[in-house]
Tab-separated table of C-alpha atoms in Angstrom:
chain	number	residue	atom	x	y	z
A	27	MET	CA	-17.198	-12.083	-15.474
A	28	LYS	CA	-15.553	-13.843	-12.493
A	29	ILE	CA	-12.106	-13.187	-13.888
A	30	PHE	CA	-12.981	-9.507	-14.407
A	31	LYS	CA	-14.205	-9.216	-10.778
A	32	VAL	CA	-11.036	-10.853	-9.446
A	33	LYS	CA	-8.883	-8.503	-11.565
A	34	ARG	CA	-10.693	-5.431	-10.116
A	35	PHE	CA	-10.319	-6.817	-6.603
A	36	LEU	CA	-6.565	-7.281	-7.036
A	37	LEU	CA	-6.208	-3.744	-8.479
A	38	SER	CA	-8.030	-2.448	-5.445
A	39	ILE	CA	-5.682	-4.234	-3.093
A	40	LEU	CA	-2.631	-3.051	-4.956
A	41	SER	CA	-3.855	0.552	-4.860
A	42	LEU	CA	-4.067	0.298	-0.998
A	43	PHE	CA	-0.448	-0.706	-0.867
A	44	ALA	CA	0.441	2.236	-3.126
A	45	LEU	CA	-1.212	4.746	-0.762
A	46	SER	CA	1.132	7.242	0.753
A	47	VAL	CA	0.645	10.537	2.530
A	48	ALA	CA	2.537	13.801	1.985
A	49	SER	CA	2.158	17.064	3.856
A	50	ALA	CA	3.090	19.961	1.647
A	51	GLN	CA	2.624	23.623	0.796
A	52	ASN	CA	3.904	24.669	-2.660
A	53	PRO	CA	4.643	22.495	-4.433
A	54	LEU	CA	1.868	20.233	-3.202
A	55	ILE	CA	3.697	16.981	-3.967
A	56	THR	CA	7.432	16.759	-3.266
A	57	ASN	CA	8.278	13.016	-3.726
A	58	GLN	CA	7.761	12.926	-7.525
A	59	PHE	CA	7.249	15.254	-10.471
A	60	THR	CA	3.659	16.268	-11.243
A	61	ALA	CA	2.152	18.633	-13.809
A	62	ASP	CA	-1.128	19.732	-15.474
A	63	PRO	CA	-3.334	19.418	-12.307
A	64	SER	CA	-6.983	18.768	-12.932
A	65	ALA	CA	-8.605	19.320	-9.512
A	66	ARG	CA	-12.140	18.116	-8.745
A	67	VAL	CA	-14.333	18.121	-5.609
A	68	PHE	CA	-15.904	14.749	-4.970
A	69	GLY	CA	-17.681	14.468	-1.646
A	70	ASP	CA	-15.854	16.431	1.032
A	71	SER	CA	-12.370	16.163	-0.532
A	72	ILE	CA	-10.413	17.528	-3.440
A	73	TYR	CA	-8.972	15.073	-5.896
A	74	ILE	CA	-6.154	16.085	-8.251
A	75	TYR	CA	-5.483	14.194	-11.445
A	76	PRO	CA	-2.134	15.480	-12.768
A	77	SER	CA	0.218	14.168	-15.364
A	78	HIS	CA	3.321	12.470	-14.107
A	79	ASP	CA	6.660	13.735	-15.433
A	80	ILE	CA	9.571	11.276	-15.332
A	81	LEU	CA	13.091	11.755	-16.710
A	82	ALA	CA	13.703	10.317	-20.181
A	83	ASN	CA	16.779	8.225	-20.828
A	84	LYS	CA	18.160	6.142	-23.667
A	85	VAL	CA	15.510	3.400	-23.342
A	86	ARG	CA	12.447	5.415	-22.437
A	87	GLY	CA	11.084	8.559	-24.027
A	88	ARG	CA	12.891	11.276	-25.879
A	89	MET	CA	15.880	12.826	-24.182
A	90	GLY	CA	15.321	16.467	-23.270
A	91	TRP	CA	11.557	16.301	-23.816
A	92	PHE	CA	8.385	15.524	-21.887
A	93	CYS	CA	8.255	11.939	-20.728
A	94	MET	CA	5.084	10.495	-19.102
A	95	GLU	CA	3.958	6.874	-18.841
A	96	ASP	CA	1.211	6.863	-16.229
A	97	TYR	CA	-1.186	8.775	-13.992
A	98	HIS	CA	-1.564	9.009	-10.203
A	99	VAL	CA	-4.466	10.562	-8.290
A	100	PHE	CA	-4.051	12.557	-5.124
A	101	SER	CA	-6.689	13.585	-2.553
A	102	SER	CA	-6.959	15.974	0.417
A	103	ALA	CA	-9.691	17.056	2.786
A	104	ASN	CA	-7.740	20.060	4.038
A	105	LEU	CA	-5.509	21.199	1.133
A	106	THR	CA	-2.392	20.400	3.222
A	107	ASP	CA	-2.231	16.635	3.647
A	108	TRP	CA	-2.236	14.884	0.245
A	109	LYS	CA	-2.729	11.146	-0.191
A	110	ASP	CA	-1.165	9.419	-3.187
A	111	HIS	CA	-3.570	6.657	-4.281
A	112	GLY	CA	-1.046	5.266	-6.687
A	113	VAL	CA	-1.125	4.616	-10.403
A	114	ILE	CA	-4.655	4.626	-11.974
A	115	VAL	CA	-3.822	4.374	-15.684
A	116	THR	CA	-0.522	3.434	-17.386
A	117	GLN	CA	0.388	3.441	-21.052
A	118	ASN	CA	0.983	-0.334	-21.428
A	119	LYS	CA	-2.423	-1.149	-20.000
A	120	VAL	CA	-4.522	0.879	-22.389
A	121	PRO	CA	-5.578	-1.178	-25.472
A	122	TRP	CA	-5.287	1.624	-28.062
A	123	VAL	CA	-2.114	3.413	-26.718
A	124	LYS	CA	1.344	2.858	-28.161
A	125	PRO	CA	2.963	1.183	-25.120
A	126	ASP	CA	6.335	2.917	-25.503
A	127	SER	CA	5.138	6.390	-26.483
A	128	TYR	CA	5.539	8.029	-23.047
A	129	SER	CA	2.938	10.576	-24.089
A	130	MET	CA	0.304	10.353	-21.330
A	131	TRP	CA	-0.155	14.120	-21.204
A	132	ALA	CA	-2.628	16.399	-19.358
A	133	PRO	CA	-5.823	14.605	-18.188
A	134	ASP	CA	-9.197	15.397	-16.631
A	135	CYS	CA	-11.826	13.551	-14.575
A	136	VAL	CA	-15.514	14.137	-13.957
A	137	GLU	CA	-18.335	12.308	-12.126
A	138	ARG	CA	-21.713	11.514	-13.656
A	139	ASN	CA	-24.464	9.258	-12.330
A	140	GLY	CA	-22.110	7.560	-9.842
A	141	LYS	CA	-19.362	6.791	-12.423
A	142	TYR	CA	-16.022	8.533	-12.754
A	143	TYR	CA	-14.794	9.325	-16.268
A	144	PHE	CA	-11.068	9.871	-16.636
A	145	TYR	CA	-10.051	11.527	-19.966
A	146	PHE	CA	-6.496	11.372	-21.162
A	147	PRO	CA	-4.527	11.959	-24.363
A	148	SER	CA	-1.820	9.768	-25.884
A	149	THR	CA	-0.322	8.415	-29.095
A	150	PRO	CA	-2.272	5.552	-30.696
A	151	LYS	CA	-0.505	2.387	-31.785
A	152	ASP	CA	-2.950	1.939	-34.684
A	153	THR	CA	-1.546	4.200	-37.466
A	154	THR	CA	-4.880	4.019	-39.346
A	155	LEU	CA	-6.280	6.366	-36.655
A	156	GLY	CA	-4.136	9.073	-38.097
A	157	ARG	CA	-1.112	11.050	-36.870
A	158	GLY	CA	-0.894	12.867	-33.604
A	159	PHE	CA	-2.683	12.466	-30.307
A	160	LYS	CA	-6.099	10.919	-29.569
A	161	ILE	CA	-8.139	11.194	-26.392
A	162	GLY	CA	-9.432	8.165	-24.550
A	163	VAL	CA	-11.541	7.489	-21.469
A	164	ALA	CA	-11.219	5.154	-18.485
A	165	VAL	CA	-14.219	4.505	-16.229
A	166	ALA	CA	-14.409	3.757	-12.494
A	167	ASP	CA	-16.886	3.424	-9.645
A	168	GLN	CA	-14.703	5.470	-7.254
A	169	PRO	CA	-12.683	8.635	-7.821
A	170	THR	CA	-9.485	6.636	-7.018
A	171	GLY	CA	-10.337	3.721	-9.273
A	172	PRO	CA	-9.715	1.125	-10.341
A	173	PHE	CA	-10.161	2.720	-13.791
A	174	ILE	CA	-10.956	0.526	-16.795
A	175	PRO	CA	-9.794	2.043	-20.106
A	176	GLN	CA	-12.122	1.907	-23.128
A	177	GLN	CA	-10.960	-0.150	-26.059
A	178	LYS	CA	-10.744	2.838	-28.451
A	179	PRO	CA	-10.273	6.568	-28.164
A	180	ILE	CA	-13.166	9.002	-28.681
A	181	GLU	CA	-14.014	9.137	-32.339
A	182	GLY	CA	-13.769	12.572	-33.885
A	183	VAL	CA	-11.414	14.024	-31.238
A	184	ASN	CA	-7.881	14.679	-32.265
A	185	GLY	CA	-5.540	16.583	-29.936
A	186	ILE	CA	-4.448	16.981	-26.337
A	187	ASP	CA	-5.488	18.516	-22.990
A	188	PRO	CA	-9.066	17.211	-22.568
A	189	ASN	CA	-11.333	19.066	-20.273
A	190	VAL	CA	-14.991	18.109	-19.618
A	191	PHE	CA	-17.649	20.481	-18.255
A	192	ILE	CA	-21.173	19.472	-17.293
A	193	ASP	CA	-23.638	22.384	-17.436
A	194	LYS	CA	-26.553	22.947	-15.050
A	195	ASP	CA	-28.981	21.481	-17.588
A	196	GLY	CA	-27.003	18.198	-17.589
A	197	GLN	CA	-25.421	18.628	-21.003
A	198	ALA	CA	-21.722	17.701	-21.034
A	199	TYR	CA	-19.087	19.300	-23.179
A	200	ILE	CA	-15.531	18.294	-24.019
A	201	TYR	CA	-12.757	20.767	-24.836
A	202	TRP	CA	-9.278	20.073	-26.222
A	203	SER	CA	-6.484	21.751	-28.082
A	204	GLN	CA	-4.694	21.142	-31.366
A	205	GLY	CA	-3.384	24.468	-32.596
A	206	ASN	CA	-6.789	25.943	-31.860
A	207	ILE	CA	-9.108	25.215	-28.903
A	208	TYR	CA	-12.022	22.907	-29.874
A	209	ALA	CA	-15.255	21.974	-28.210
A	210	ALA	CA	-18.115	19.540	-28.751
A	211	LYS	CA	-21.105	18.163	-26.892
A	212	LEU	CA	-20.879	14.718	-25.329
A	213	LYS	CA	-23.581	12.078	-25.320
A	214	ASP	CA	-25.039	10.981	-22.020
A	215	ASN	CA	-22.728	7.946	-22.003
A	216	MET	CA	-19.756	10.438	-21.747
A	217	LEU	CA	-17.868	8.281	-24.283
A	218	GLU	CA	-19.062	9.685	-27.631
A	219	LEU	CA	-19.553	13.073	-29.306
A	220	ALA	CA	-23.086	14.361	-29.637
A	221	SER	CA	-22.120	17.182	-32.002
A	222	LYS	CA	-19.396	18.047	-34.489
A	223	PRO	CA	-16.308	19.778	-33.009
A	224	VAL	CA	-16.144	23.500	-33.396
A	225	ILE	CA	-13.210	25.898	-33.089
A	226	LEU	CA	-13.734	28.405	-30.296
A	227	GLN	CA	-13.321	31.822	-31.972
A	228	GLU	CA	-12.332	35.222	-30.710
A	229	LEU	CA	-9.228	33.896	-28.944
A	230	PRO	CA	-5.635	34.976	-29.574
A	231	THR	CA	-4.405	34.029	-33.050
A	232	LYS	CA	-0.734	34.695	-32.309
A	233	GLY	CA	1.275	32.177	-30.363
A	234	LEU	CA	0.510	28.772	-28.902
A	235	LYS	CA	-2.694	28.296	-26.877
A	236	GLU	CA	-3.660	25.024	-25.259
A	237	GLY	CA	-4.843	23.487	-22.019
A	238	PRO	CA	-8.500	24.676	-22.049
A	239	TYR	CA	-10.389	24.597	-18.730
A	240	LEU	CA	-13.987	25.818	-18.610
A	241	PHE	CA	-16.025	26.636	-15.523
A	242	GLU	CA	-19.183	28.578	-14.704
A	243	ARG	CA	-19.846	31.167	-11.983
A	244	ASN	CA	-22.933	33.311	-11.516
A	245	GLY	CA	-24.052	32.684	-15.144
A	246	ILE	CA	-20.652	33.603	-16.648
A	247	TYR	CA	-18.751	30.871	-18.513
A	248	TYR	CA	-14.967	31.228	-18.148
A	249	LEU	CA	-12.766	29.648	-20.800
A	250	THR	CA	-9.292	29.602	-19.330
A	251	TYR	CA	-6.142	28.528	-21.140
A	252	PRO	CA	-2.327	28.857	-21.267
A	253	HIS	CA	-1.124	31.155	-24.057
A	254	VAL	CA	2.336	32.064	-25.298
A	255	GLU	CA	2.137	35.821	-25.704
A	256	ASN	CA	5.939	36.101	-25.845
A	257	LYS	CA	8.143	33.025	-25.214
A	258	THR	CA	6.546	31.579	-22.114
A	259	GLU	CA	2.989	30.524	-21.323
A	260	ARG	CA	0.799	32.615	-19.163
A	261	LEU	CA	-2.739	31.832	-17.978
A	262	GLU	CA	-5.475	33.850	-19.646
A	263	TYR	CA	-9.253	33.722	-19.797
A	264	ALA	CA	-12.231	34.674	-21.985
A	265	ILE	CA	-15.897	34.836	-20.984
A	266	ALA	CA	-19.266	34.032	-22.605
A	267	ASP	CA	-22.914	33.458	-21.677
A	268	ASN	CA	-22.902	29.849	-22.846
A	269	PRO	CA	-20.359	26.961	-23.006
A	270	LEU	CA	-19.673	27.311	-26.707
A	271	GLY	CA	-19.223	31.068	-26.908
A	272	PRO	CA	-18.514	33.287	-28.708
A	273	PHE	CA	-16.020	34.198	-26.036
A	274	LYS	CA	-14.569	37.620	-25.236
A	275	MET	CA	-10.913	37.874	-24.267
A	276	THR	CA	-10.903	39.327	-20.847
A	277	GLY	CA	-7.628	39.140	-18.926
A	278	VAL	CA	-4.645	37.371	-17.473
A	279	ILE	CA	-5.023	35.003	-14.531
A	280	MET	CA	-1.293	34.437	-13.880
A	281	ASP	CA	1.802	35.944	-15.493
A	282	GLU	CA	4.616	33.871	-17.044
A	283	THR	CA	6.695	31.750	-14.676
A	284	PRO	CA	10.398	32.502	-15.232
A	285	GLY	CA	12.274	29.372	-16.259
A	286	CYS	CA	9.226	27.228	-16.994
A	287	TRP	CA	7.744	27.771	-20.449
A	288	THR	CA	4.544	25.701	-19.795
A	289	ASN	CA	1.715	26.177	-17.394
A	290	HIS	CA	-1.549	24.206	-17.086
A	291	HIS	CA	-4.255	24.609	-14.577
A	292	SER	CA	-7.700	24.093	-13.127
A	293	ILE	CA	-9.968	26.422	-11.132
A	294	LEU	CA	-12.700	25.433	-8.663
A	295	PRO	CA	-14.368	26.339	-5.331
A	296	PHE	CA	-13.791	24.359	-2.152
A	297	LYS	CA	-15.400	25.199	1.199
A	298	LYS	CA	-16.409	28.718	0.045
A	299	GLN	CA	-13.019	29.662	-1.402
A	300	TRP	CA	-11.904	29.497	-5.017
A	301	TYR	CA	-8.467	28.051	-5.859
A	302	LEU	CA	-6.149	28.021	-8.820
A	303	PHE	CA	-4.155	24.785	-9.304
A	304	TYR	CA	-1.184	25.080	-11.686
A	305	HIS	CA	2.408	23.967	-12.097
A	306	ALA	CA	5.919	25.294	-12.137
A	307	ASN	CA	9.348	23.541	-11.940
A	308	ASP	CA	10.258	24.041	-8.296
A	309	LEU	CA	11.918	20.650	-7.902
A	310	SER	CA	13.778	20.890	-11.228
A	311	PRO	CA	14.819	24.567	-11.752
A	312	GLU	CA	17.287	23.677	-14.526
A	313	PHE	CA	14.863	21.455	-16.542
A	314	ASP	CA	11.363	22.643	-17.134
A	315	LYS	CA	10.090	19.282	-18.485
A	316	ALA	CA	10.031	17.985	-14.878
A	317	ARG	CA	7.332	20.020	-13.150
A	318	SER	CA	5.529	20.228	-9.813
A	319	ILE	CA	1.874	21.155	-9.081
A	320	ARG	CA	0.923	24.125	-6.932
A	321	ALA	CA	-2.195	25.846	-5.524
A	322	ASP	CA	-3.032	29.400	-4.581
A	323	SER	CA	-6.226	31.221	-3.626
A	324	LEU	CA	-8.153	32.963	-6.444
A	325	SER	CA	-10.645	35.850	-6.076
A	326	PHE	CA	-13.128	37.648	-8.237
A	327	ASN	CA	-14.022	41.353	-8.610
A	328	ALA	CA	-17.576	42.517	-8.205
A	329	ASP	CA	-18.088	42.489	-12.007
A	330	GLY	CA	-16.989	38.864	-12.283
A	331	THR	CA	-13.505	39.509	-13.590
A	332	ILE	CA	-10.667	37.470	-12.111
A	333	GLN	CA	-8.061	39.070	-9.887
A	334	LYS	CA	-4.545	38.194	-11.103
A	335	VAL	CA	-2.956	35.449	-8.965
A	336	THR	CA	0.596	35.937	-7.700
A	337	PRO	CA	2.309	32.566	-7.056
A	338	THR	CA	3.400	31.864	-3.471
A	339	LEU	CA	5.574	29.312	-1.708
A	340	ARG	CA	3.182	29.108	1.304
A	341	GLY	CA	0.259	28.122	-0.902
A	342	VAL	CA	-2.994	27.236	0.840
A	343	GLY	CA	-4.250	25.242	3.737
A	344	ILE	CA	-3.628	25.253	7.515
A	345	THR	CA	-0.565	23.472	8.920
A	346	MET	CA	-0.913	21.631	12.187
A	347	ALA	CA	1.725	22.700	14.691
A	348	ASN	CA	2.600	19.128	15.511
A	349	GLN	CA	3.524	18.435	11.891
A	350	LYS	CA	6.754	19.532	10.263
A	351	ILE	CA	6.518	23.225	9.489
A	352	GLN	CA	8.586	23.879	6.366
A	353	ILE	CA	9.598	27.458	7.183
A	354	ASP	CA	11.232	27.727	3.762
A	355	ARG	CA	7.690	27.755	2.301
A	356	TYR	CA	7.268	31.192	3.846
A	357	SER	CA	4.379	33.623	3.480
A	358	GLU	CA	6.729	36.637	3.918
A	359	ILE	CA	10.515	37.030	4.018
A	360	SER	CA	12.937	39.899	4.759
A	361	SER	CA	14.367	41.595	1.687
A	362	LYS	CA	17.972	41.160	2.881
A	363	GLY	CA	19.780	38.259	4.473
A	364	ALA	CA	17.181	35.574	3.955
A	365	SER	CA	17.038	32.984	1.181
A	366	ILE	CA	16.180	29.403	0.422
A	367	ALA	CA	18.154	26.561	-1.145
A	368	PHE	CA	17.892	22.841	-1.598
A	369	VAL	CA	18.773	20.736	1.467
A	370	ASP	CA	20.585	18.314	-0.794
A	371	THR	CA	21.331	19.411	-4.395
A	372	LEU	CA	21.870	15.745	-5.344
A	373	ASN	CA	18.356	14.799	-4.091
A	374	LYS	CA	16.038	17.711	-4.610
A	375	PHE	CA	13.024	15.665	-3.389
A	376	ASP	CA	14.462	16.289	0.120
A	377	GLY	CA	13.123	19.830	-0.264
A	378	TRP	CA	14.543	23.179	0.847
A	379	LYS	CA	16.079	24.960	3.762
A	380	LEU	CA	15.790	28.537	4.998
A	381	ILE	CA	19.052	30.481	5.256
A	382	LEU	CA	19.274	33.491	7.565
A	383	ASP	CA	22.626	35.111	6.841
A	384	HIS	CA	22.782	37.897	9.442
A	385	ASP	CA	20.976	39.611	12.260
A	386	LYS	CA	17.589	41.006	11.405
A	387	ALA	CA	16.946	38.448	8.700
A	388	TRP	CA	13.561	36.785	9.125
A	389	ALA	CA	10.845	34.678	7.542
A	390	LYS	CA	7.170	34.353	8.403
A	391	TYR	CA	4.847	31.328	8.054
A	392	ASN	CA	1.128	31.973	8.580
A	393	ASN	CA	-1.929	29.851	9.526
A	394	ILE	CA	-0.478	27.266	11.973
A	395	ASP	CA	-3.034	25.456	14.106
A	396	PHE	CA	-1.855	24.903	17.727
A	397	GLY	CA	-5.090	23.130	18.706
A	398	ASP	CA	-6.089	23.188	22.395
A	399	GLY	CA	-2.775	24.464	23.661
A	400	LYS	CA	-1.249	21.201	24.961
A	401	LEU	CA	1.944	21.434	22.960
A	402	LYS	CA	4.880	22.050	25.320
A	403	HIS	CA	8.121	21.820	23.234
A	404	LEU	CA	9.547	23.332	20.031
A	405	LYS	CA	11.772	20.994	18.042
A	406	MET	CA	13.892	22.205	15.047
A	407	ARG	CA	16.379	20.704	12.591
A	408	LEU	CA	19.106	23.278	11.884
A	409	ARG	CA	22.758	23.994	11.614
A	410	SER	CA	25.171	26.898	11.857
A	411	ILE	CA	28.934	26.650	11.183
A	412	ASN	CA	29.725	29.479	13.570
A	413	GLY	CA	26.801	29.052	15.923
A	414	GLY	CA	23.970	31.523	16.420
A	415	ASP	CA	20.856	32.708	18.227
A	416	ILE	CA	17.390	32.777	16.735
A	417	GLN	CA	14.080	34.041	18.004
A	418	ILE	CA	10.669	32.473	17.165
A	419	LYS	CA	7.672	34.796	17.433
A	420	ILE	CA	4.222	33.180	17.696
A	421	SER	CA	1.454	35.735	17.242
A	422	ASP	CA	-2.093	36.617	16.249
A	423	GLN	CA	-4.047	39.872	16.443
A	424	ILE	CA	-4.332	39.691	20.220
A	425	LYS	CA	-1.037	38.598	21.679
A	426	THR	CA	2.598	37.628	20.822
A	427	GLU	CA	4.893	35.138	22.507
A	428	TYR	CA	8.667	34.866	22.013
A	429	ILE	CA	10.883	31.781	22.183
A	430	ASN	CA	14.751	32.067	21.981
A	431	ALA	CA	17.078	29.251	20.979
A	432	LYS	CA	20.835	28.874	20.682
A	433	VAL	CA	22.366	27.048	17.786
A	434	VAL	CA	25.678	25.322	18.518
A	435	SER	CA	28.479	25.669	15.988
A	436	GLY	CA	29.175	22.788	13.582
A	437	HIS	CA	28.902	21.499	10.070
A	438	ASP	CA	26.236	18.795	10.782
A	439	TRP	CA	22.516	19.107	11.067
A	440	VAL	CA	21.253	18.895	14.634
A	441	ILE	CA	17.915	18.621	16.329
A	442	VAL	CA	17.353	21.366	18.909
A	443	GLU	CA	14.464	21.037	21.367
A	444	VAL	CA	13.283	24.029	23.437
A	445	PRO	CA	10.663	23.785	26.193
A	446	LEU	CA	7.903	26.388	26.040
A	447	LEU	CA	8.537	27.811	29.517
A	448	GLY	CA	7.503	31.165	30.855
A	449	ILE	CA	4.900	31.858	28.116
A	450	SER	CA	1.109	31.565	28.182
A	451	LYS	CA	-0.784	28.706	26.545
A	452	ILE	CA	-0.553	28.732	22.770
A	453	GLU	CA	-3.789	27.624	21.106
A	454	GLY	CA	-5.774	28.125	17.936
A	455	ILE	CA	-4.533	29.611	14.674
A	456	LYS	CA	-1.251	31.571	14.873
A	457	ASN	CA	1.478	33.002	12.686
A	458	LEU	CA	5.145	32.129	13.208
A	459	THR	CA	8.167	34.351	12.488
A	460	VAL	CA	11.749	33.186	12.873
A	461	SER	CA	14.471	35.839	13.144
A	462	ASN	CA	18.312	35.752	13.320
A	463	LEU	CA	19.629	37.603	16.373
A	464	LYS	CA	23.325	37.211	15.558
A	465	ASN	CA	25.470	38.208	12.619
A	466	THR	CA	26.146	34.594	11.625
A	467	SER	CA	24.469	32.232	9.148
A	468	VAL	CA	21.805	29.844	10.392
A	469	GLU	CA	20.108	27.167	8.245
A	470	ILE	CA	16.663	25.740	9.217
A	471	ASP	CA	15.277	22.641	7.604
A	472	TRP	CA	11.997	22.340	9.587
A	473	MET	CA	10.382	22.918	12.966
A	474	THR	CA	7.553	21.315	14.828
A	475	PHE	CA	5.806	21.430	18.258
A	476	THR	CA	5.357	18.462	20.517
A	477	ASN	CA	3.772	17.532	23.856
């Protein structure tokens, strides 16, 4: 017992050293590949449990295919600043997992009676358990761990993409996919089945369907899932009046993402707004096995049907004006003369830049919090080979302020700082629009406001 406690203490210390903070729009995480986001609200924060894509090579994984060896957990209290709490489960520390399988696919996590249960699929090293994936559980006292994996996977569950739902009466259900979508009741210990698995009927029979995620709202049970209607997955849903159906196919949540044949998601309310968490391949546009998680707002019609979500770069959350505003994650952009590109094509984790190619090209970024109005300077990282002039408009429904800035000619990135002179105090939530005033090309990496 003492050795066990010391081990848990050391894991807690190591997780603190792994903690890092990222401020992002879409994608939410830009320093590593992430996919299959399972988002949960614990306390006053959202926690995301994604899978972790890495690039396969000759000694790890299968070249050209999905490669995943561990799981991180991320948290945020404002949907903008995300903390990486480090690795919580890894393939070579789970007793039943084949340690070189690189098959730690889409997970989920729920809380019950003060314990956190992390469900994950992988390939077993014991061939007597049968072929294919099994689903295991790791248990923790905190949403960030340390998580202790169970010795064996859940008996009677064969497949991938576990999702757990706890109904209002306290009954827990587990959902997963293996050709079809399956469901079963869980015992109170959250580690064993309390009923035989059933195939959820009345779902599409043509094309792959996987990644089930079930939630309840106003007495309606929504079974949501990715489905390949043509060649690429789109997010669909079916509804029922109980967690096991029968379900009625109802609609599409999100259309196919060009260039990324998978999608995987979760849906939940946070501070009176519903959100869809999903993934695309923003940081790896040429290779869709290296994905990145995203979030956008989701709304319902009066009859309970879901309004289709259109993916955005701006995403959700409010950006503080004294942080780096990534204008390339725009909320609106002009139809001509404005585009985005990677800052460094050899290191895509450096993110993107906004390119304004001629006069009248512009991009808008909404929901920036200027606080109590004490910020006195605008700072920007930009470049323009031939030099240029830009205008920054800061506005709300009441007033608009304008800031003009010159960009010196050159091939190198420069930091330009402009004092906020001759304008009234800027405070509260504003929108920002940057426009090109000259018929030259200007590139903008980021901008921020300082005292």
